PDB file of C-alpha atoms in Angstrom:
ATOM      1  CA  MET A1248     218.786-193.258  39.333  1.00 44.00           C
ATOM      2  CA  GLY A1249     221.780-195.539  39.657  1.00 45.00           C
ATOM      3  CA  GLU A1250     221.796-199.133  40.837  1.00 50.00           C
ATOM      4  CA  GLN A1251     218.615-200.119  42.627  1.00 49.00           C
ATOM      5  CA  SER A1252     218.207-202.296  45.697  1.00 47.00           C
ATOM      6  CA  PRO A1253     215.602-205.099  45.550  1.00 48.00           C
ATOM      7  CA  GLU A1254     213.235-202.931  47.611  1.00 52.00           C
ATOM      8  CA  SER A1255     213.843-199.900  45.406  1.00 50.00           C
ATOM      9  CA  ALA A1256     213.181-201.957  42.292  1.00 54.00           C
ATOM     10  CA  ARG A1257     209.588-202.437  43.480  1.00 64.00           C
ATOM     11  CA  SER A1258     209.054-198.754  44.239  1.00 85.00           C
ATOM     12  CA  LEU A1259     207.362-195.817  42.604  1.00 95.00           C
ATOM     13  CA  GLU A1260     210.116-193.212  42.372  1.00 95.00           C
ATOM     14  CA  THR A1261     210.794-189.834  40.856  1.00 96.00           C
ATOM     15  CA  ALA A1262     214.139-188.136  40.344  1.00 96.00           C
ATOM     16  CA  GLU A1263     214.460-184.361  39.915  1.00 97.00           C
ATOM     17  CA  LEU A1264     210.897-184.166  38.545  1.00 97.00           C
ATOM     18  CA  THR A1265     210.233-180.622  37.330  1.00 97.00           C
ATOM     19  CA  LYS A1266     207.182-178.961  35.779  1.00 97.00           C
ATOM     20  CA  ALA A1267     206.588-175.241  35.226  1.00 96.00           C
ATOM     21  CA  PHE A1268     203.462-173.430  34.119  1.00 93.00           C
ATOM     22  CA  GLY A1269     204.493-170.089  32.722  1.00 89.00           C
ATOM     23  CA  GLY A1270     207.117-168.783  35.104  1.00 85.00           C
ATOM     24  CA  VAL A1271     205.868-170.777  38.095  1.00 91.00           C
ATOM     25  CA  ARG A1272     207.476-174.102  39.017  1.00 93.00           C
ATOM     26  CA  ALA A1273     204.688-176.397  40.202  1.00 95.00           C
ATOM     27  CA  LEU A1274     207.312-179.118  40.681  1.00 96.00           C
ATOM     28  CA  ASP A1275     210.861-178.143  41.517  1.00 95.00           C
ATOM     29  CA  ALA A1276     213.292-181.052  41.075  1.00 95.00           C
ATOM     30  CA  ALA A1277     211.142-183.345  43.224  1.00 96.00           C
ATOM     31  CA  SER A1278     212.830-186.640  44.110  1.00 96.00           C
ATOM     32  CA  VAL A1279     210.567-189.045  45.985  1.00 95.00           C
ATOM     33  CA  THR A1280     210.481-192.768  46.769  1.00 95.00           C
ATOM     34  CA  PHE A1281     207.229-194.325  47.932  1.00 95.00           C
ATOM     35  CA  GLN A1282     207.453-197.505  49.955  1.00 92.00           C
ATOM     36  CA  PRO A1283     206.110-200.617  48.217  1.00 94.00           C
ATOM     37  CA  GLY A1284     203.513-202.629  50.066  1.00 94.00           C
ATOM     38  CA  ARG A1285     202.620-199.712  52.347  1.00 96.00           C
ATOM     39  CA  VAL A1286     200.045-196.927  52.590  1.00 97.00           C
ATOM     40  CA  ASN A1287     201.907-193.776  51.581  1.00 97.00           C
ATOM     41  CA  ALA A1288     200.463-190.278  51.871  1.00 96.00           C
ATOM     42  CA  LEU A1289     201.471-187.142  49.984  1.00 96.00           C
ATOM     43  CA  ILE A1290     200.418-184.021  51.872  1.00 93.00           C
ATOM     44  CA  GLY A1291     201.126-180.298  51.762  1.00 91.00           C
ATOM     45  CA  PRO A1292     199.417-176.914  51.657  1.00 89.00           C
ATOM     46  CA  ASN A1293     197.318-175.878  48.667  1.00 88.00           C
ATOM     47  CA  GLY A1294     199.513-175.115  45.670  1.00 89.00           C
ATOM     48  CA  SER A1295     202.397-177.261  46.864  1.00 92.00           C
ATOM     49  CA  GLY A1296     202.395-179.392  43.701  1.00 93.00           C
ATOM     50  CA  LYS A1297     200.666-182.581  44.819  1.00 94.00           C
ATOM     51  CA  THR A1298     198.165-182.970  41.984  1.00 93.00           C
ATOM     52  CA  THR A1299     200.741-181.841  39.412  1.00 95.00           C
ATOM     53  CA  PHE A1300     202.980-184.584  40.781  1.00 96.00           C
ATOM     54  CA  PHE A1301     200.207-187.170  40.336  1.00 95.00           C
ATOM     55  CA  ASN A1302     199.523-185.894  36.826  1.00 96.00           C
ATOM     56  CA  CYS A1303     203.188-186.213  35.823  1.00 96.00           C
ATOM     57  CA  VAL A1304     203.500-189.677  37.340  1.00 96.00           C
ATOM     58  CA  THR A1305     200.364-191.001  35.633  1.00 95.00           C
ATOM     59  CA  GLY A1306     201.013-189.466  32.216  1.00 94.00           C
ATOM     60  CA  MET A1307     198.283-186.836  32.280  1.00 94.00           C
ATOM     61  CA  ILE A1308     200.922-184.155  31.693  1.00 95.00           C
ATOM     62  CA  ARG A1309     204.548-184.435  30.640  1.00 96.00           C
ATOM     63  CA  PRO A1310     207.242-183.167  33.024  1.00 96.00           C
ATOM     64  CA  ASP A1311     209.739-180.630  31.741  1.00 96.00           C
ATOM     65  CA  SER A1312     212.601-182.710  33.109  1.00 97.00           C
ATOM     66  CA  GLY A1313     213.337-185.501  35.541  1.00 97.00           C
ATOM     67  CA  GLN A1314     212.320-189.139  35.661  1.00 97.00           C
ATOM     68  CA  VAL A1315     209.417-191.327  36.780  1.00 97.00           C
ATOM     69  CA  SER A1316     210.242-194.957  37.526  1.00 96.00           C
ATOM     70  CA  TYR A1317     208.008-197.806  38.647  1.00 95.00           C
ATOM     71  CA  ARG A1318     209.371-201.224  39.545  1.00 91.00           C
ATOM     72  CA  GLY A1319     212.561-200.307  37.727  1.00 90.00           C
ATOM     73  CA  ARG A1320     210.757-199.271  34.518  1.00 93.00           C
ATOM     74  CA  ASP A1321     211.090-195.753  33.136  1.00 95.00           C
ATOM     75  CA  LEU A1322     207.583-194.317  32.688  1.00 96.00           C
ATOM     76  CA  THR A1323     208.584-190.681  32.149  1.00 96.00           C
ATOM     77  CA  GLY A1324     206.149-189.002  29.791  1.00 92.00           C
ATOM     78  CA  ARG A1325     204.412-192.248  28.872  1.00 95.00           C
ATOM     79  CA  ALA A1326     200.721-192.140  27.966  1.00 93.00           C
ATOM     80  CA  PRO A1327     198.176-192.814  30.744  1.00 92.00           C
ATOM     81  CA  HIS A1328     197.142-196.199  29.308  1.00 90.00           C
ATOM     82  CA  VAL A1329     200.804-197.305  29.276  1.00 93.00           C
ATOM     83  CA  VAL A1330     201.174-196.242  32.908  1.00 94.00           C
ATOM     84  CA  ALA A1331     197.985-198.115  33.803  1.00 92.00           C
ATOM     85  CA  ARG A1332     199.205-201.281  32.104  1.00 91.00           C
ATOM     86  CA  ALA A1333     202.430-201.028  34.091  1.00 93.00           C
ATOM     87  CA  GLY A1334     200.348-201.505  37.251  1.00 93.00           C
ATOM     88  CA  LEU A1335     199.461-197.980  38.400  1.00 95.00           C
ATOM     89  CA  GLY A1336     195.794-197.080  38.949  1.00 94.00           C
ATOM     90  CA  ARG A1337     194.570-193.609  39.787  1.00 94.00           C
ATOM     91  CA  THR A1338     191.433-191.806  40.948  1.00 93.00           C
ATOM     92  CA  PHE A1339     190.851-188.077  40.522  1.00 90.00           C
ATOM     93  CA  GLN A1340     189.926-185.211  42.796  1.00 85.00           C
ATOM     94  CA  LEU A1341     186.834-184.686  40.623  1.00 84.00           C
ATOM     95  CA  CYS A1342     185.274-188.082  39.949  1.00 85.00           C
ATOM     96  CA  ARG A1343     185.599-189.461  36.429  1.00 88.00           C
ATOM     97  CA  VAL A1344     182.572-191.648  35.835  1.00 91.00           C
ATOM     98  CA  PHE A1345     180.141-192.026  32.944  1.00 92.00           C
ATOM     99  CA  PRO A1346     177.071-190.226  34.351  1.00 93.00           C
ATOM    100  CA  ARG A1347     174.468-191.892  32.114  1.00 94.00           C
ATOM    101  CA  MET A1348     175.824-195.413  32.604  1.00 93.00           C
ATOM    102  CA  SER A1349     174.797-197.675  35.453  1.00 95.00           C
ATOM    103  CA  ALA A1350     177.241-198.373  38.255  1.00 96.00           C
ATOM    104  CA  LEU A1351     177.780-201.891  36.924  1.00 94.00           C
ATOM    105  CA  ASP A1352     178.509-200.658  33.398  1.00 91.00           C
ATOM    106  CA  ASN A1353     180.929-198.033  34.737  1.00 93.00           C
ATOM    107  CA  VAL A1354     182.960-200.771  36.383  1.00 93.00           C
ATOM    108  CA  LEU A1355     182.725-203.060  33.344  1.00 90.00           C
ATOM    109  CA  VAL A1356     184.198-200.349  31.117  1.00 86.00           C
ATOM    110  CA  ALA A1357     187.402-200.651  33.149  1.00 80.00           C
ATOM    111  CA  ALA A1358     187.526-204.436  32.872  1.00 70.00           C
ATOM    112  CA  ARG A1359     190.040-204.573  30.047  1.00 59.00           C
ATOM    113  CA  PRO A1360     191.268-202.572  27.010  1.00 51.00           C
ATOM    114  CA  GLY A1361     188.333-201.822  24.747  1.00 50.00           C
ATOM    115  CA  GLY A1362     185.881-201.969  27.634  1.00 48.00           C
ATOM    116  CA  LEU A1363     183.827-199.048  26.353  1.00 52.00           C
ATOM    117  CA  VAL A1364     183.625-200.610  22.891  1.00 51.00           C
ATOM    118  CA  ALA A1365     182.477-203.854  24.483  1.00 51.00           C
ATOM    119  CA  LYS A1366     179.821-201.968  26.419  1.00 51.00           C
ATOM    120  CA  LEU A1367     178.534-200.247  23.296  1.00 52.00           C
ATOM    121  CA  ARG A1368     178.329-203.599  21.523  1.00 51.00           C
ATOM    122  CA  GLY A1369     176.602-205.181  24.479  1.00 54.00           C
ATOM    123  CA  ALA A1370     179.348-207.794  24.801  1.00 52.00           C
ATOM    124  CA  HIS A1371     180.877-208.537  28.192  1.00 64.00           C
ATOM    125  CA  ARG A1372     182.340-211.776  29.422  1.00 79.00           C
ATOM    126  CA  ARG A1373     180.455-213.441  32.269  1.00 83.00           C
ATOM    127  CA  ALA A1374     183.638-213.475  34.313  1.00 85.00           C
ATOM    128  CA  ASP A1375     183.975-209.693  33.945  1.00 87.00           C
ATOM    129  CA  VAL A1376     180.373-209.154  35.037  1.00 90.00           C
ATOM    130  CA  ASP A1377     180.859-211.355  38.093  1.00 92.00           C
ATOM    131  CA  ARG A1378     184.090-209.580  39.001  1.00 92.00           C
ATOM    132  CA  ALA A1379     182.503-206.139  38.563  1.00 94.00           C
ATOM    133  CA  ARG A1380     179.642-207.125  40.851  1.00 95.00           C
ATOM    134  CA  SER A1381     182.118-208.438  43.420  1.00 96.00           C
ATOM    135  CA  TRP A1382     183.904-205.069  43.505  1.00 95.00           C
ATOM    136  CA  LEU A1383     180.607-203.219  43.896  1.00 96.00           C
ATOM    137  CA  THR A1384     179.837-205.541  46.802  1.00 96.00           C
ATOM    138  CA  ARG A1385     183.284-205.050  48.311  1.00 94.00           C
ATOM    139  CA  LEU A1386     182.804-201.285  48.262  1.00 93.00           C
ATOM    140  CA  GLY A1387     179.274-201.517  49.667  1.00 92.00           C
ATOM    141  CA  ILE A1388     177.409-200.174  46.627  1.00 94.00           C
ATOM    142  CA  GLU A1389     176.112-203.410  45.107  1.00 95.00           C
ATOM    143  CA  HIS A1390     172.552-202.151  45.672  1.00 97.00           C
ATOM    144  CA  LEU A1391     173.306-199.384  43.163  1.00 96.00           C
ATOM    145  CA  ALA A1392     174.435-201.708  40.367  1.00 96.00           C
ATOM    146  CA  ASP A1393     171.611-200.673  38.042  1.00 96.00           C
ATOM    147  CA  VAL A1394     171.520-196.993  39.069  1.00 97.00           C
ATOM    148  CA  GLU A1395     172.966-194.395  36.693  1.00 96.00           C
ATOM    149  CA  ALA A1396     176.054-192.717  38.138  1.00 96.00           C
ATOM    150  CA  ARG A1397     174.458-189.263  37.866  1.00 95.00           C
ATOM    151  CA  ASN A1398     171.826-190.365  40.393  1.00 97.00           C
ATOM    152  CA  MET A1399     174.401-191.417  42.967  1.00 95.00           C
ATOM    153  CA  SER A1400     175.753-189.224  45.755  1.00 92.00           C
ATOM    154  CA  TRP A1401     179.221-187.691  45.473  1.00 90.00           C
ATOM    155  CA  GLY A1402     180.622-190.165  47.964  1.00 89.00           C
ATOM    156  CA  GLN A1403     179.034-193.087  46.134  1.00 92.00           C
ATOM    157  CA  GLN A1404     180.541-191.835  42.868  1.00 93.00           C
ATOM    158  CA  LYS A1405     183.965-191.789  44.524  1.00 91.00           C
ATOM    159  CA  LEU A1406     183.488-195.413  45.559  1.00 93.00           C
ATOM    160  CA  LEU A1407     182.317-196.232  42.033  1.00 94.00           C
ATOM    161  CA  GLU A1408     185.400-194.621  40.495  1.00 94.00           C
ATOM    162  CA  LEU A1409     187.594-196.613  42.868  1.00 94.00           C
ATOM    163  CA  ALA A1410     185.774-199.824  41.929  1.00 95.00           C
ATOM    164  CA  GLY A1411     186.601-199.116  38.289  1.00 94.00           C
ATOM    165  CA  VAL A1412     190.252-198.560  39.125  1.00 94.00           C
ATOM    166  CA  LEU A1413     190.414-201.793  41.118  1.00 95.00           C
ATOM    167  CA  MET A1414     188.756-203.662  38.256  1.00 93.00           C
ATOM    168  CA  SER A1415     191.981-203.265  36.278  1.00 90.00           C
ATOM    169  CA  ASP A1416     193.864-204.952  39.162  1.00 92.00           C
ATOM    170  CA  PRO A1417     196.620-202.352  39.731  1.00 93.00           C
ATOM    171  CA  GLU A1418     199.535-203.164  42.026  1.00 95.00           C
ATOM    172  CA  THR A1419     199.720-199.532  43.172  1.00 96.00           C
ATOM    173  CA  VAL A1420     196.721-197.241  43.604  1.00 96.00           C
ATOM    174  CA  LEU A1421     197.008-193.447  43.649  1.00 96.00           C
ATOM    175  CA  LEU A1422     194.048-191.731  45.326  1.00 95.00           C
ATOM    176  CA  ASP A1423     193.579-187.996  44.794  1.00 93.00           C
ATOM    177  CA  GLU A1424     191.661-186.560  47.766  1.00 91.00           C
ATOM    178  CA  PRO A1425     189.396-189.558  48.477  1.00 90.00           C
ATOM    179  CA  ALA A1426     187.897-187.770  51.510  1.00 85.00           C
ATOM    180  CA  GLY A1427     186.826-184.643  49.620  1.00 82.00           C
ATOM    181  CA  GLY A1428     183.069-184.096  49.957  1.00 81.00           C
ATOM    182  CA  VAL A1429     182.514-187.508  51.559  1.00 83.00           C
ATOM    183  CA  ASN A1430     180.319-187.988  54.636  1.00 84.00           C
ATOM    184  CA  PRO A1431     181.861-189.548  57.772  1.00 84.00           C
ATOM    185  CA  ALA A1432     180.292-192.984  57.249  1.00 83.00           C
ATOM    186  CA  LEU A1433     181.652-193.310  53.720  1.00 84.00           C
ATOM    187  CA  LEU A1434     184.971-191.872  54.845  1.00 86.00           C
ATOM    188  CA  ASP A1435     185.291-194.647  57.424  1.00 88.00           C
ATOM    189  CA  ARG A1436     184.485-197.193  54.727  1.00 87.00           C
ATOM    190  CA  ILE A1437     187.181-195.790  52.432  1.00 89.00           C
ATOM    191  CA  GLY A1438     189.749-195.837  55.217  1.00 91.00           C
ATOM    192  CA  SER A1439     188.936-199.431  56.147  1.00 92.00           C
ATOM    193  CA  LEU A1440     188.989-200.493  52.515  1.00 93.00           C
ATOM    194  CA  VAL A1441     192.427-198.967  51.955  1.00 94.00           C
ATOM    195  CA  ARG A1442     193.846-200.786  54.961  1.00 95.00           C
ATOM    196  CA  ASP A1443     192.227-204.081  53.941  1.00 96.00           C
ATOM    197  CA  LEU A1444     193.462-203.856  50.348  1.00 96.00           C
ATOM    198  CA  ASN A1445     196.907-202.908  51.576  1.00 96.00           C
ATOM    199  CA  ALA A1446     196.939-205.968  53.838  1.00 96.00           C
ATOM    200  CA  GLU A1447     196.195-208.013  50.709  1.00 95.00           C
ATOM    201  CA  GLY A1448     199.302-206.637  49.008  1.00 94.00           C
ATOM    202  CA  ARG A1449     198.372-203.407  47.213  1.00 95.00           C
ATOM    203  CA  THR A1450     200.475-200.276  47.606  1.00 96.00           C
ATOM    204  CA  PHE A1451     198.707-196.938  48.053  1.00 97.00           C
ATOM    205  CA  VAL A1452     199.773-193.340  47.514  1.00 97.00           C
ATOM    206  CA  ILE A1453     197.165-190.891  48.780  1.00 96.00           C
ATOM    207  CA  VAL A1454     196.938-187.137  48.281  1.00 95.00           C
ATOM    208  CA  GLU A1455     194.719-185.883  51.056  1.00 91.00           C
ATOM    209  CA  HIS A1456     193.941-182.796  53.177  1.00 88.00           C
ATOM    210  CA  ASN A1457     192.038-184.661  55.875  1.00 89.00           C
ATOM    211  CA  MET A1458     194.792-185.091  58.443  1.00 88.00           C
ATOM    212  CA  ASP A1459     192.745-187.401  60.654  1.00 89.00           C
ATOM    213  CA  LEU A1460     192.451-189.851  57.765  1.00 92.00           C
ATOM    214  CA  VAL A1461     196.105-189.453  56.778  1.00 92.00           C
ATOM    215  CA  MET A1462     197.402-190.050  60.279  1.00 92.00           C
ATOM    216  CA  SER A1463     195.104-193.007  60.901  1.00 93.00           C
ATOM    217  CA  ILE A1464     195.819-195.073  57.792  1.00 94.00           C
ATOM    218  CA  SER A1465     199.294-194.049  56.572  1.00 95.00           C
ATOM    219  CA  ASP A1466     202.526-195.916  57.162  1.00 96.00           C
ATOM    220  CA  HIS A1467     204.729-193.346  55.418  1.00 96.00           C
ATOM    221  CA  ILE A1468     204.084-189.657  54.714  1.00 96.00           C
ATOM    222  CA  VAL A1469     205.830-187.345  52.259  1.00 95.00           C
ATOM    223  CA  VAL A1470     205.273-183.603  52.750  1.00 94.00           C
ATOM    224  CA  PHE A1471     205.443-181.211  49.799  1.00 94.00           C
ATOM    225  CA  ASP A1472     205.961-177.473  49.879  1.00 91.00           C
ATOM    226  CA  ARG A1473     206.601-175.257  46.868  1.00 91.00           C
ATOM    227  CA  GLY A1474     206.916-178.176  44.494  1.00 93.00           C
ATOM    228  CA  ARG A1475     209.329-180.410  46.356  1.00 93.00           C
ATOM    229  CA  PRO A1476     209.477-182.703  49.392  1.00 94.00           C
ATOM    230  CA  ILE A1477     210.518-181.077  52.655  1.00 93.00           C
ATOM    231  CA  ALA A1478     209.967-183.990  55.054  1.00 92.00           C
ATOM    232  CA  GLU A1479     209.058-187.659  55.118  1.00 93.00           C
ATOM    233  CA  GLY A1480     208.549-190.379  57.672  1.00 93.00           C
ATOM    234  CA  PRO A1481     205.892-192.151  59.753  1.00 94.00           C
ATOM    235  CA  PRO A1482     202.960-190.169  61.177  1.00 93.00           C
ATOM    236  CA  SER A1483     204.599-189.984  64.610  1.00 90.00           C
ATOM    237  CA  VAL A1484     207.533-188.081  63.111  1.00 91.00           C
ATOM    238  CA  ILE A1485     205.566-185.865  60.722  1.00 91.00           C
ATOM    239  CA  ARG A1486     203.213-184.617  63.458  1.00 85.00           C
ATOM    240  CA  SER A1487     206.029-182.804  65.232  1.00 82.00           C
ATOM    241  CA  ASP A1488     208.325-181.874  62.333  1.00 83.00           C
ATOM    242  CA  GLU A1489     209.044-178.139  62.499  1.00 81.00           C
ATOM    243  CA  ARG A1490     209.378-177.862  58.714  1.00 80.00           C
ATOM    244  CA  VAL A1491     205.904-179.289  58.283  1.00 79.00           C
ATOM    245  CA  LEU A1492     204.410-176.954  60.859  1.00 77.00           C
ATOM    246  CA  GLY A1493     206.117-174.065  59.118  1.00 75.00           C
ATOM    247  CA  ALA A1494     204.752-175.033  55.713  1.00 72.00           C
ATOM    248  CA  TYR A1495     201.189-175.344  57.004  1.00 70.00           C
ATOM    249  CA  LEU A1496     201.122-172.602  59.602  1.00 55.00           C
ATOM    250  CA  GLY A1497     203.763-170.179  58.317  1.00 53.00           C
ATOM    251  CA  VAL A1498     205.669-170.326  61.598  1.00 46.00           C
TER     252      VAL A1498
END
């Protein structure tokens, strides 16, 4: 990627990232830089490559070519736990929680490497328990601490998954469709939480179809179409970009 500026050295970047499934290129030489310390959004029509991009960045799948860099470190093709330790946390479009564990235990599992083993052995540090409870409180689900995840609503499970991600203290958080299936009250809570956590220094990259949420909380938006970025900028610019309207509306 060449010599990096101080700002670039703190960024999540990709260069010429490419991934094909069969004969279809889900990512087509996608080069993107997300702004550190900001709320970034990644939007685009269905099938534009957004989730594939997240999966390549976070090590869920390996790109065919190209590079993923975070804070100047090459993370291309690294395993998910390596990516997480580098400071990247990620939620999923379909929540990944342990359905038969309580909310508190779900968050404790994410406390540190070996968290599930610690849970099975019944051994958790007091500091981890206190911190897990504080995240449940921060997300407004402390009253569900002893409730099994399977008995929580979809929106509450999304908050629980996010609490687990935050438990590992990532510098950058990637959210995959946080608004999907969430009622308006919880959606407002998620939006406020993102802005508050961003104000405290965390970077966000959000894949989302809810344009009201995207436009209200994002500082910088990248628009994908057919596996590569076609536009980027602040919400005020993206709203009126003809390329974006064409990608979404076919005009």
